mmCIF file of N, CA, C and O in Angstrom:
data_model
loop_
_atom_site.group_PDB
_atom_site.id
_atom_site.type_symbol
_atom_site.label_atom_id
_atom_site.label_comp_id
_atom_site.label_asym_id
_atom_site.label_seq_id
_atom_site.Cartn_x
_atom_site.Cartn_y
_atom_site.Cartn_z
ATOM 1 N N MET A 1 3.327 12.864 -9.315
ATOM 2 C CA MET A 1 2.544 11.650 -9.276
ATOM 3 C C MET A 1 1.526 11.866 -7.994
ATOM 4 O O MET A 1 1.618 12.770 -6.960
ATOM 5 N N GLU A 2 0.294 11.727 -7.915
ATOM 6 C CA GLU A 2 -0.550 11.491 -6.572
ATOM 7 C C GLU A 2 -0.365 10.840 -5.591
ATOM 8 O O GLU A 2 -0.284 9.407 -5.790
ATOM 9 N N ILE A 3 -0.446 11.500 -4.295
ATOM 10 C CA ILE A 3 0.212 10.846 -2.918
ATOM 11 C C ILE A 3 -1.430 10.486 -2.443
ATOM 12 O O ILE A 3 -1.700 11.832 -2.526
ATOM 13 N N LYS A 4 -1.659 9.749 -1.939
ATOM 14 C CA LYS A 4 -2.795 9.801 -0.975
ATOM 15 C C LYS A 4 -2.409 9.620 0.556
ATOM 16 O O LYS A 4 -1.229 9.048 0.752
ATOM 17 N N VAL A 5 -3.481 10.414 1.465
ATOM 18 C CA VAL A 5 -3.077 10.451 2.783
ATOM 19 C C VAL A 5 -4.289 9.709 3.338
ATOM 20 O O VAL A 5 -5.052 10.165 3.056
ATOM 21 N N TYR A 6 -3.826 8.587 4.284
ATOM 22 C CA TYR A 6 -5.448 7.738 4.564
ATOM 23 C C TYR A 6 -4.794 7.508 6.412
ATOM 24 O O TYR A 6 -4.118 7.833 6.961
ATOM 25 N N ILE A 7 -5.970 6.966 6.439
ATOM 26 C CA ILE A 7 -5.945 6.974 7.906
ATOM 27 C C ILE A 7 -6.096 4.963 7.985
ATOM 28 O O ILE A 7 -7.101 4.568 7.385
ATOM 29 N N LEU A 8 -5.641 4.593 9.778
ATOM 30 C CA LEU A 8 -6.182 3.259 9.462
ATOM 31 C C LEU A 8 -7.015 3.401 10.884
ATOM 32 O O LEU A 8 -6.878 3.971 11.613
ATOM 33 N N ARG A 9 -8.048 2.722 10.556
ATOM 34 C CA ARG A 9 -9.067 2.618 12.049
ATOM 35 C C ARG A 9 -9.230 1.454 12.751
ATOM 36 O O ARG A 9 -8.985 0.609 12.316
ATOM 37 N N ASP A 10 -9.375 1.730 13.950
ATOM 38 C CA ASP A 10 -10.024 0.415 15.094
ATOM 39 C C ASP A 10 -11.265 -0.060 14.674
ATOM 40 O O ASP A 10 -11.910 0.541 14.873
ATOM 41 N N PRO A 11 -11.630 -1.455 14.204
ATOM 42 C CA PRO A 11 -12.914 -1.465 14.065
ATOM 43 C C PRO A 11 -13.606 -1.610 15.402
ATOM 44 O O PRO A 11 -15.103 -1.626 15.234
ATOM 45 N N ARG A 12 -13.105 -1.719 16.405
ATOM 46 C CA ARG A 12 -13.995 -2.172 17.663
ATOM 47 C C ARG A 12 -14.406 -1.272 18.530
ATOM 48 O O ARG A 12 -15.209 -1.114 18.771
ATOM 49 N N ASP A 13 -13.951 0.164 17.871
ATOM 50 C CA ASP A 13 -14.409 1.515 18.240
ATOM 51 C C ASP A 13 -14.158 2.694 17.258
ATOM 52 O O ASP A 13 -14.726 3.586 17.521
ATOM 53 N N ASN A 14 -14.168 2.337 16.021
ATOM 54 C CA ASN A 14 -14.051 3.213 15.071
ATOM 55 C C ASN A 14 -12.520 4.452 15.190
ATOM 56 O O ASN A 14 -13.203 5.284 14.556
ATOM 57 N N SER A 15 -11.777 4.162 16.273
ATOM 58 C CA SER A 15 -10.926 5.399 16.466
ATOM 59 C C SER A 15 -9.768 5.379 15.452
ATOM 60 O O SER A 15 -9.476 4.308 14.841
ATOM 61 N N VAL A 16 -9.617 6.407 14.852
ATOM 62 C CA VAL A 16 -8.412 6.729 13.994
ATOM 63 C C VAL A 16 -6.881 6.423 14.581
ATOM 64 O O VAL A 16 -6.502 7.280 16.172
ATOM 65 N N ARG A 17 -6.333 5.295 14.539
ATOM 66 C CA ARG A 17 -5.008 5.213 15.091
ATOM 67 C C ARG A 17 -3.938 5.237 14.012
ATOM 68 O O ARG A 17 -2.605 5.330 14.459
ATOM 69 N N TYR A 18 -3.673 5.478 13.207
ATOM 70 C CA TYR A 18 -2.605 6.064 12.160
ATOM 71 C C TYR A 18 -3.201 6.257 10.945
ATOM 72 O O TYR A 18 -3.964 6.555 10.443
ATOM 73 N N VAL A 19 -1.914 7.696 10.839
ATOM 74 C CA VAL A 19 -1.920 8.407 9.309
ATOM 75 C C VAL A 19 -1.148 7.897 8.753
ATOM 76 O O VAL A 19 -0.115 7.930 9.250
ATOM 77 N N GLY A 20 -0.633 7.633 7.370
ATOM 78 C CA GLY A 20 0.068 7.429 6.182
ATOM 79 C C GLY A 20 -0.337 7.735 4.913
ATOM 80 O O GLY A 20 -1.141 8.918 4.919
ATOM 81 N N ILE A 21 0.698 7.434 4.192
ATOM 82 C CA ILE A 21 0.660 8.063 2.594
ATOM 83 C C ILE A 21 1.081 7.087 2.073
ATOM 84 O O ILE A 21 1.545 6.096 2.116
ATOM 85 N N THR A 22 0.552 6.748 0.483
ATOM 86 C CA THR A 22 0.719 5.656 -0.605
ATOM 87 C C THR A 22 0.525 6.550 -1.545
ATOM 88 O O THR A 22 -0.204 7.404 -1.852
ATOM 89 N N LYS A 23 1.707 5.898 -2.585
ATOM 90 C CA LYS A 23 1.123 6.232 -4.057
ATOM 91 C C LYS A 23 0.394 5.382 -4.922
ATOM 92 O O LYS A 23 -0.051 5.261 -5.680
ATOM 93 N N GLY A 24 0.214 4.186 -4.135
ATOM 94 C CA GLY A 24 -0.452 3.153 -4.670
ATOM 95 C C GLY A 24 -1.992 3.037 -4.023
ATOM 96 O O GLY A 24 -3.042 4.429 -3.601
ATOM 97 N N GLN A 25 -2.661 1.378 -4.828
ATOM 98 C CA GLN A 25 -4.307 1.912 -4.024
ATOM 99 C C GLN A 25 -4.088 1.527 -2.590
ATOM 100 O O GLN A 25 -3.694 0.810 -2.108
ATOM 101 N N LEU A 26 -5.239 2.007 -2.052
ATOM 102 C CA LEU A 26 -5.545 1.706 -0.569
ATOM 103 C C LEU A 26 -5.572 0.609 -0.188
ATOM 104 O O LEU A 26 -4.889 0.107 0.867
ATOM 105 N N ARG A 27 -6.279 -0.077 -0.981
ATOM 106 C CA ARG A 27 -6.807 -1.367 -0.492
ATOM 107 C C ARG A 27 -5.178 -2.480 -0.233
ATOM 108 O O ARG A 27 -4.884 -3.562 0.496
ATOM 109 N N VAL A 28 -4.110 -2.496 -1.367
ATOM 110 C CA VAL A 28 -3.326 -2.977 -1.504
ATOM 111 C C VAL A 28 -1.817 -2.378 -0.215
ATOM 112 O O VAL A 28 -1.163 -3.233 0.465
ATOM 113 N N ARG A 29 -2.285 -1.165 0.089
ATOM 114 C CA ARG A 29 -1.577 -0.657 1.507
ATOM 115 C C ARG A 29 -2.046 -1.161 2.452
ATOM 116 O O ARG A 29 -1.244 -1.620 3.250
ATOM 117 N N LEU A 30 -3.502 -1.076 2.609
ATOM 118 C CA LEU A 30 -3.972 -2.182 3.963
ATOM 119 C C LEU A 30 -3.605 -3.338 3.728
ATOM 120 O O LEU A 30 -3.078 -3.826 4.972
ATOM 121 N N TRP A 31 -3.337 -4.068 3.007
ATOM 122 C CA TRP A 31 -3.049 -5.607 2.703
ATOM 123 C C TRP A 31 -1.532 -5.566 3.577
ATOM 124 O O TRP A 31 -1.102 -6.556 3.786
ATOM 125 N N LYS A 32 -0.693 -4.684 3.154
ATOM 126 C CA LYS A 32 0.708 -4.724 3.362
ATOM 127 C C LYS A 32 1.176 -4.351 4.646
ATOM 128 O O LYS A 32 1.725 -4.956 5.402
ATOM 129 N N HIS A 33 0.017 -3.569 5.376
ATOM 130 C CA HIS A 33 -0.086 -3.330 6.886
ATOM 131 C C HIS A 33 -0.248 -4.210 7.546
ATOM 132 O O HIS A 33 -0.110 -4.646 8.499
ATOM 133 N N ILE A 34 -1.282 -5.263 7.040
ATOM 134 C CA ILE A 34 -1.981 -6.398 7.817
ATOM 135 C C ILE A 34 -0.766 -7.646 7.318
ATOM 136 O O ILE A 34 -0.330 -8.168 8.049
ATOM 137 N N SER A 35 -0.048 -7.822 6.355
ATOM 138 C CA SER A 35 0.961 -9.069 6.212
ATOM 139 C C SER A 35 2.201 -8.464 6.944
ATOM 140 O O SER A 35 2.656 -9.636 6.884
ATOM 141 N N TYR A 36 2.565 -6.936 7.235
ATOM 142 C CA TYR A 36 3.787 -7.248 7.452
ATOM 143 C C TYR A 36 3.964 -6.583 8.688
ATOM 144 O O TYR A 36 4.051 -5.540 9.143
ATOM 145 N N THR A 37 3.770 -7.560 9.880
ATOM 146 C CA THR A 37 3.743 -7.067 10.960
ATOM 147 C C THR A 37 4.534 -7.174 12.062
ATOM 148 O O THR A 37 4.438 -7.276 13.301
ATOM 149 N N SER A 38 5.906 -7.633 11.737
ATOM 150 C CA SER A 38 7.251 -7.755 12.372
ATOM 151 C C SER A 38 7.835 -6.532 12.916
ATOM 152 O O SER A 38 7.224 -5.397 12.671
ATOM 153 N N GLY A 39 8.736 -6.915 14.114
ATOM 154 C CA GLY A 39 9.193 -5.544 14.585
ATOM 155 C C GLY A 39 8.198 -5.350 16.203
ATOM 156 O O GLY A 39 7.425 -5.603 16.155
ATOM 157 N N GLU A 40 8.640 -4.060 16.468
ATOM 158 C CA GLU A 40 8.336 -3.629 17.378
ATOM 159 C C GLU A 40 7.669 -2.590 17.584
ATOM 160 O O GLU A 40 7.678 -1.625 18.717
ATOM 161 N N SER A 41 7.286 -1.729 16.755
ATOM 162 C CA SER A 41 6.970 -0.191 16.671
ATOM 163 C C SER A 41 4.971 -0.507 17.212
ATOM 164 O O SER A 41 4.798 -1.464 17.276
ATOM 165 N N LEU A 42 4.864 0.794 17.220
ATOM 166 C CA LEU A 42 3.767 1.075 18.031
ATOM 167 C C LEU A 42 2.641 0.720 17.033
ATOM 168 O O LEU A 42 1.739 -0.136 17.104
ATOM 169 N N ARG A 43 2.852 0.687 15.763
ATOM 170 C CA ARG A 43 1.630 0.356 14.435
ATOM 171 C C ARG A 43 1.547 -1.472 14.569
ATOM 172 O O ARG A 43 0.988 -1.785 14.496
ATOM 173 N N ALA A 44 3.156 -2.119 14.198
ATOM 174 C CA ALA A 44 2.935 -3.507 14.454
ATOM 175 C C ALA A 44 2.350 -3.906 15.288
ATOM 176 O O ALA A 44 1.453 -4.840 15.272
ATOM 177 N N ASN A 45 2.437 -3.261 16.667
ATOM 178 C CA ASN A 45 1.733 -4.146 17.461
ATOM 179 C C ASN A 45 0.271 -3.935 17.875
ATOM 180 O O ASN A 45 -0.230 -4.859 18.013
ATOM 181 N N TRP A 46 0.498 -2.771 17.379
ATOM 182 C CA TRP A 46 -1.478 -2.871 17.296
ATOM 183 C C TRP A 46 -1.887 -3.391 16.425
ATOM 184 O O TRP A 46 -3.150 -3.745 16.578
ATOM 185 N N ILE A 47 -1.699 -3.832 15.125
ATOM 186 C CA ILE A 47 -2.000 -4.416 14.279
ATOM 187 C C ILE A 47 -1.970 -5.762 14.584
ATOM 188 O O ILE A 47 -2.779 -6.556 14.396
ATOM 189 N N ARG A 48 -1.026 -6.632 14.996
ATOM 190 C CA ARG A 48 -1.144 -7.896 15.469
ATOM 191 C C ARG A 48 -2.138 -7.929 16.640
ATOM 192 O O ARG A 48 -2.397 -9.132 16.787
ATOM 193 N N ASP A 49 -2.431 -7.352 17.696
ATOM 194 C CA ASP A 49 -3.486 -7.007 18.730
ATOM 195 C C ASP A 49 -4.712 -7.318 17.880
ATOM 196 O O ASP A 49 -5.530 -8.157 18.780
ATOM 197 N N LEU A 50 -4.931 -6.403 16.924
ATOM 198 C CA LEU A 50 -5.725 -6.567 16.160
ATOM 199 C C LEU A 50 -6.077 -7.898 15.454
ATOM 200 O O LEU A 50 -7.321 -8.422 15.700
ATOM 201 N N LEU A 51 -5.486 -8.357 15.137
ATOM 202 C CA LEU A 51 -5.456 -9.269 14.204
ATOM 203 C C LEU A 51 -5.714 -10.828 15.322
ATOM 204 O O LEU A 51 -6.532 -11.769 15.010
ATOM 205 N N ALA A 52 -5.265 -10.886 16.405
ATOM 206 C CA ALA A 52 -5.249 -11.883 17.534
ATOM 207 C C ALA A 52 -6.773 -11.940 18.225
ATOM 208 O O ALA A 52 -7.398 -12.917 18.660
ATOM 209 N N SER A 53 -7.301 -10.638 18.023
ATOM 210 C CA SER A 53 -8.771 -10.472 18.544
ATOM 211 C C SER A 53 -9.553 -10.653 17.367
ATOM 212 O O SER A 53 -11.116 -10.522 17.485
ATOM 213 N N GLY A 54 -9.165 -11.152 16.091
ATOM 214 C CA GLY A 54 -9.987 -11.750 15.028
ATOM 215 C C GLY A 54 -10.707 -10.159 14.201
ATOM 216 O O GLY A 54 -11.389 -10.575 13.266
ATOM 217 N N HIS A 55 -9.967 -9.114 14.333
ATOM 218 C CA HIS A 55 -10.255 -8.135 13.624
ATOM 219 C C HIS A 55 -8.879 -7.609 12.708
ATOM 220 O O HIS A 55 -7.799 -7.951 12.779
ATOM 221 N N LYS A 56 -9.446 -6.991 11.850
ATOM 222 C CA LYS A 56 -8.457 -5.559 11.004
ATOM 223 C C LYS A 56 -8.656 -4.367 10.661
ATOM 224 O O LYS A 56 -9.680 -4.427 11.147
ATOM 225 N N PRO A 57 -7.535 -3.927 10.400
ATOM 226 C CA PRO A 57 -7.460 -2.414 10.620
ATOM 227 C C PRO A 57 -8.534 -1.889 9.322
ATOM 228 O O PRO A 57 -8.469 -2.807 8.343
ATOM 229 N N THR A 58 -9.389 -0.660 9.202
ATOM 230 C CA THR A 58 -9.656 -0.364 7.982
ATOM 231 C C THR A 58 -9.274 0.859 7.460
ATOM 232 O O THR A 58 -8.681 1.603 8.376
ATOM 233 N N ILE A 59 -9.207 1.052 6.150
ATOM 234 C CA ILE A 59 -8.607 2.099 5.553
ATOM 235 C C ILE A 59 -9.501 3.253 5.001
ATOM 236 O O ILE A 59 -10.486 3.043 4.588
ATOM 237 N N GLU A 60 -9.290 4.404 4.977
ATOM 238 C CA GLU A 60 -9.847 5.426 4.178
ATOM 239 C C GLU A 60 -8.884 6.736 3.966
ATOM 240 O O GLU A 60 -8.068 7.074 4.918
ATOM 241 N N LEU A 61 -9.152 7.344 3.023
ATOM 242 C CA LEU A 61 -8.756 8.146 2.272
ATOM 243 C C LEU A 61 -9.196 9.658 2.544
ATOM 244 O O LEU A 61 -10.325 9.996 2.841
ATOM 245 N N VAL A 62 -8.465 10.453 3.366
ATOM 246 C CA VAL A 62 -8.593 11.733 3.997
ATOM 247 C C VAL A 62 -8.067 12.769 3.089
ATOM 248 O O VAL A 62 -8.637 13.820 3.024
ATOM 249 N N ASP A 63 -6.845 12.781 1.944
ATOM 250 C CA ASP A 63 -6.376 13.621 1.201
ATOM 251 C C ASP A 63 -5.914 13.178 0.268
ATOM 252 O O ASP A 63 -5.487 12.040 0.206
ATOM 253 N N GLU A 64 -5.838 13.951 -0.829
ATOM 254 C CA GLU A 64 -4.779 13.608 -1.850
ATOM 255 C C GLU A 64 -4.163 15.085 -2.241
ATOM 256 O O GLU A 64 -4.157 16.063 -1.890
ATOM 257 N N THR A 65 -2.389 14.755 -2.819
ATOM 258 C CA THR A 65 -1.380 15.517 -3.119
ATOM 259 C C THR A 65 -0.882 15.192 -4.094
ATOM 260 O O THR A 65 -0.835 14.192 -4.265
ATOM 261 N N ASP A 66 0.246 15.736 -4.108
ATOM 262 C CA ASP A 66 1.387 15.716 -5.125
ATOM 263 C C ASP A 66 2.691 15.250 -4.388
ATOM 264 O O ASP A 66 2.765 15.404 -3.225
ATOM 265 N N ASP A 67 3.587 15.316 -5.297
ATOM 266 C CA ASP A 67 5.201 14.477 -4.476
ATOM 267 C C ASP A 67 5.372 15.780 -3.853
ATOM 268 O O ASP A 67 6.244 15.525 -2.874
ATOM 269 N N ALA A 68 5.579 16.966 -4.002
ATOM 270 C CA ALA A 68 5.841 18.018 -3.258
ATOM 271 C C ALA A 68 5.049 18.300 -2.374
ATOM 272 O O ALA A 68 5.718 18.715 -0.978
ATOM 273 N N GLY A 69 3.759 18.039 -2.122
ATOM 274 C CA GLY A 69 3.141 18.563 -1.084
ATOM 275 C C GLY A 69 2.831 17.322 -0.083
ATOM 276 O O GLY A 69 2.426 17.918 1.277
ATOM 277 N N TRP A 70 3.139 16.228 -0.028
ATOM 278 C CA TRP A 70 2.718 15.151 0.664
ATOM 279 C C TRP A 70 3.183 15.349 2.053
ATOM 280 O O TRP A 70 2.974 15.092 3.303
ATOM 281 N N PRO A 71 4.921 15.823 2.434
ATOM 282 C CA PRO A 71 5.216 15.613 3.632
ATOM 283 C C PRO A 71 4.006 16.695 4.587
ATOM 284 O O PRO A 71 4.192 16.813 6.174
ATOM 285 N N ALA A 72 3.915 17.934 4.020
ATOM 286 C CA ALA A 72 3.112 18.998 4.685
ATOM 287 C C ALA A 72 1.724 18.265 5.070
ATOM 288 O O ALA A 72 0.956 18.514 6.175
ATOM 289 N N ALA A 73 1.213 17.512 3.865
ATOM 290 C CA ALA A 73 -0.109 17.382 4.018
ATOM 291 C C ALA A 73 -0.263 16.174 5.233
ATOM 292 O O ALA A 73 -0.952 15.747 6.286
ATOM 293 N N GLU A 74 0.808 14.984 5.353
ATOM 294 C CA GLU A 74 0.815 14.051 6.192
ATOM 295 C C GLU A 74 1.203 14.544 8.083
ATOM 296 O O GLU A 74 0.517 14.299 8.476
ATOM 297 N N LYS A 75 1.784 15.653 7.523
ATOM 298 C CA LYS A 75 2.219 16.386 9.120
ATOM 299 C C LYS A 75 0.630 16.951 9.485
ATOM 300 O O LYS A 75 0.518 17.048 10.773
ATOM 301 N N LYS A 76 -0.229 17.526 8.609
ATOM 302 C CA LYS A 76 -1.103 18.292 9.044
ATOM 303 C C LYS A 76 -2.382 17.750 9.731
ATOM 304 O O LYS A 76 -2.805 17.808 10.362
ATOM 305 N N TRP A 77 -2.172 16.404 8.961
ATOM 306 C CA TRP A 77 -3.249 15.218 9.353
ATOM 307 C C TRP A 77 -3.014 14.652 10.755
ATOM 308 O O TRP A 77 -3.844 14.369 11.545
ATOM 309 N N ILE A 78 -1.747 14.215 10.749
ATOM 310 C CA ILE A 78 -1.561 13.833 12.034
ATOM 311 C C ILE A 78 -1.732 14.836 13.151
ATOM 312 O O ILE A 78 -2.065 14.100 14.375
ATOM 313 N N ALA A 79 -1.297 15.769 12.864
ATOM 314 C CA ALA A 79 -1.859 17.083 13.913
ATOM 315 C C ALA A 79 -2.751 17.067 14.640
ATOM 316 O O ALA A 79 -3.621 17.447 15.419
ATOM 317 N N HIS A 80 -3.827 17.170 13.402
ATOM 318 C CA HIS A 80 -5.061 17.208 13.277
ATOM 319 C C HIS A 80 -5.793 15.818 14.120
ATOM 320 O O HIS A 80 -6.640 16.505 14.803
ATOM 321 N N PHE A 81 -5.611 14.840 13.651
ATOM 322 C CA PHE A 81 -5.970 13.876 14.631
ATOM 323 C C PHE A 81 -5.868 13.915 15.876
ATOM 324 O O PHE A 81 -6.191 13.695 17.063
ATOM 325 N N LYS A 82 -4.234 14.115 16.239
ATOM 326 C CA LYS A 82 -3.961 14.429 17.573
ATOM 327 C C LYS A 82 -4.571 15.339 18.384
ATOM 328 O O LYS A 82 -5.025 14.808 19.804
ATOM 329 N N ALA A 83 -4.692 16.367 17.881
ATOM 330 C CA ALA A 83 -5.395 17.762 18.377
ATOM 331 C C ALA A 83 -6.965 16.713 18.719
ATOM 332 O O ALA A 83 -7.287 17.538 19.805
ATOM 333 N N GLU A 84 -7.363 16.306 18.154
ATOM 334 C CA GLU A 84 -8.954 15.335 18.617
ATOM 335 C C GLU A 84 -8.821 14.550 19.421
ATOM 336 O O GLU A 84 -9.610 14.039 19.991
ATOM 337 N N GLY A 85 -7.401 14.197 19.831
ATOM 338 C CA GLY A 85 -7.452 13.471 20.857
ATOM 339 C C GLY A 85 -7.077 11.769 20.376
ATOM 340 O O GLY A 85 -7.511 10.979 21.154
ATOM 341 N N CYS A 86 -7.096 11.555 19.443
ATOM 342 C CA CYS A 86 -6.512 9.882 18.834
ATOM 343 C C CYS A 86 -5.384 9.543 19.657
ATOM 344 O O CYS A 86 -4.741 10.554 19.471
ATOM 345 N N ASP A 87 -5.430 8.512 19.565
ATOM 346 C CA ASP A 87 -4.304 7.649 20.337
ATOM 347 C C ASP A 87 -3.399 6.779 18.860
ATOM 348 O O ASP A 87 -3.666 6.031 18.964
ATOM 349 N N LEU A 88 -2.791 7.976 18.452
ATOM 350 C CA LEU A 88 -1.950 7.349 17.029
ATOM 351 C C LEU A 88 -0.749 6.832 17.676
ATOM 352 O O LEU A 88 -0.246 7.013 18.350
ATOM 353 N N VAL A 89 -0.551 5.714 16.583
ATOM 354 C CA VAL A 89 0.554 4.416 16.484
ATOM 355 C C VAL A 89 1.825 5.251 15.797
ATOM 356 O O VAL A 89 2.303 4.565 15.546
ATOM 357 N N ASN A 90 1.511 6.361 15.319
ATOM 358 C CA ASN A 90 2.447 6.650 14.110
ATOM 359 C C ASN A 90 3.847 7.150 15.284
ATOM 360 O O ASN A 90 3.826 7.342 16.061
ATOM 361 N N GLY A 91 4.929 6.878 14.328
ATOM 362 C CA GLY A 91 6.490 6.697 14.881
ATOM 363 C C GLY A 91 6.628 8.029 15.026
ATOM 364 O O GLY A 91 7.973 8.793 15.227
ATOM 365 N N SER A 92 5.867 9.413 14.441
ATOM 366 C CA SER A 92 6.813 10.614 14.076
ATOM 367 C C SER A 92 5.787 11.597 13.870
ATOM 368 O O SER A 92 4.593 11.114 14.191
ATOM 369 N N THR A 93 5.912 12.884 13.715
ATOM 370 C CA THR A 93 5.041 13.527 13.385
ATOM 371 C C THR A 93 4.986 13.859 12.057
ATOM 372 O O THR A 93 3.891 14.692 11.751
ATOM 373 N N GLY A 94 5.341 13.227 11.150
ATOM 374 C CA GLY A 94 4.772 12.774 9.532
ATOM 375 C C GLY A 94 6.423 14.006 8.826
ATOM 376 O O GLY A 94 6.796 14.160 9.267
ATOM 377 N N GLY A 95 5.834 13.810 7.528
ATOM 378 C CA GLY A 95 6.552 14.367 6.519
ATOM 379 C C GLY A 95 8.098 13.715 6.520
ATOM 380 O O GLY A 95 8.239 12.618 6.776
ATOM 381 N N PHE A 96 8.949 14.681 6.718
ATOM 382 C CA PHE A 96 10.320 13.943 6.551
ATOM 383 C C PHE A 96 10.785 13.627 8.249
ATOM 384 O O PHE A 96 12.244 13.336 8.502
ATOM 385 N N GLY A 97 9.940 14.106 9.248
ATOM 386 C CA GLY A 97 10.133 13.722 10.505
ATOM 387 C C GLY A 97 10.342 12.437 11.155
ATOM 388 O O GLY A 97 9.470 12.657 11.981
ATOM 389 N N PHE A 98 11.007 11.730 10.525
ATOM 390 C CA PHE A 98 11.379 10.941 11.147
ATOM 391 C C PHE A 98 12.294 9.831 11.027
ATOM 392 O O PHE A 98 12.967 10.494 10.523
ATOM 393 N N SER A 99 12.581 9.155 12.193
ATOM 394 C CA SER A 99 14.644 8.850 11.842
ATOM 395 C C SER A 99 14.022 7.219 11.716
ATOM 396 O O SER A 99 13.095 6.635 12.127
ATOM 397 N N GLY A 100 15.450 6.811 11.294
ATOM 398 C CA GLY A 100 15.404 5.008 11.224
ATOM 399 C C GLY A 100 15.347 4.846 9.924
ATOM 400 O O GLY A 100 15.308 3.442 9.832
ATOM 401 N N GLY A 101 15.034 5.420 8.931
ATOM 402 C CA GLY A 101 14.427 5.060 7.518
ATOM 403 C C GLY A 101 14.075 6.115 6.408
ATOM 404 O O GLY A 101 14.325 7.189 6.993
ATOM 405 N N ARG A 102 13.516 5.394 5.535
ATOM 406 C CA ARG A 102 13.097 6.519 4.765
ATOM 407 C C ARG A 102 11.247 5.716 4.129
ATOM 408 O O ARG A 102 11.210 4.822 4.307
ATOM 409 N N HIS A 103 10.706 6.941 3.560
ATOM 410 C CA HIS A 103 9.481 6.326 2.858
ATOM 411 C C HIS A 103 9.660 5.425 1.944
ATOM 412 O O HIS A 103 10.228 5.679 1.017
ATOM 413 N N SER A 104 8.933 4.255 1.903
ATOM 414 C CA SER A 104 9.108 3.759 0.368
ATOM 415 C C SER A 104 8.124 4.363 -0.565
ATOM 416 O O SER A 104 7.883 5.127 -0.353
ATOM 417 N N ASP A 105 8.321 3.578 -1.779
ATOM 418 C CA ASP A 105 7.647 4.267 -2.922
ATOM 419 C C ASP A 105 6.075 4.003 -2.522
ATOM 420 O O ASP A 105 5.376 4.695 -3.190
ATOM 421 N N GLU A 106 5.597 2.748 -1.929
ATOM 422 C CA GLU A 106 4.486 2.404 -1.908
ATOM 423 C C GLU A 106 3.758 3.320 -0.657
ATOM 424 O O GLU A 106 2.742 3.695 -0.505
#
């Protein structure tokens, strides 16, 4: 199955703030990010701040891979944007390198 690697941008300055993956449609994944902002993660806090200021993140496809390739692709893109100086709100370095849960099918 095709896995999409995407970024979320802050529309106030067009900065890249998050790198993620999904098997679904990008517009649906964006809606889920906007709809589920409970918790105290950096990502949730950032999205709540955006919404409070009347903005929404934008989503953009950066890569596509298969089920076996997504961990490396996600890690590569997180490292790429960090190296460019982006202030990412990701909670990990990507791939399987995160704690406290698992990636959902979405």
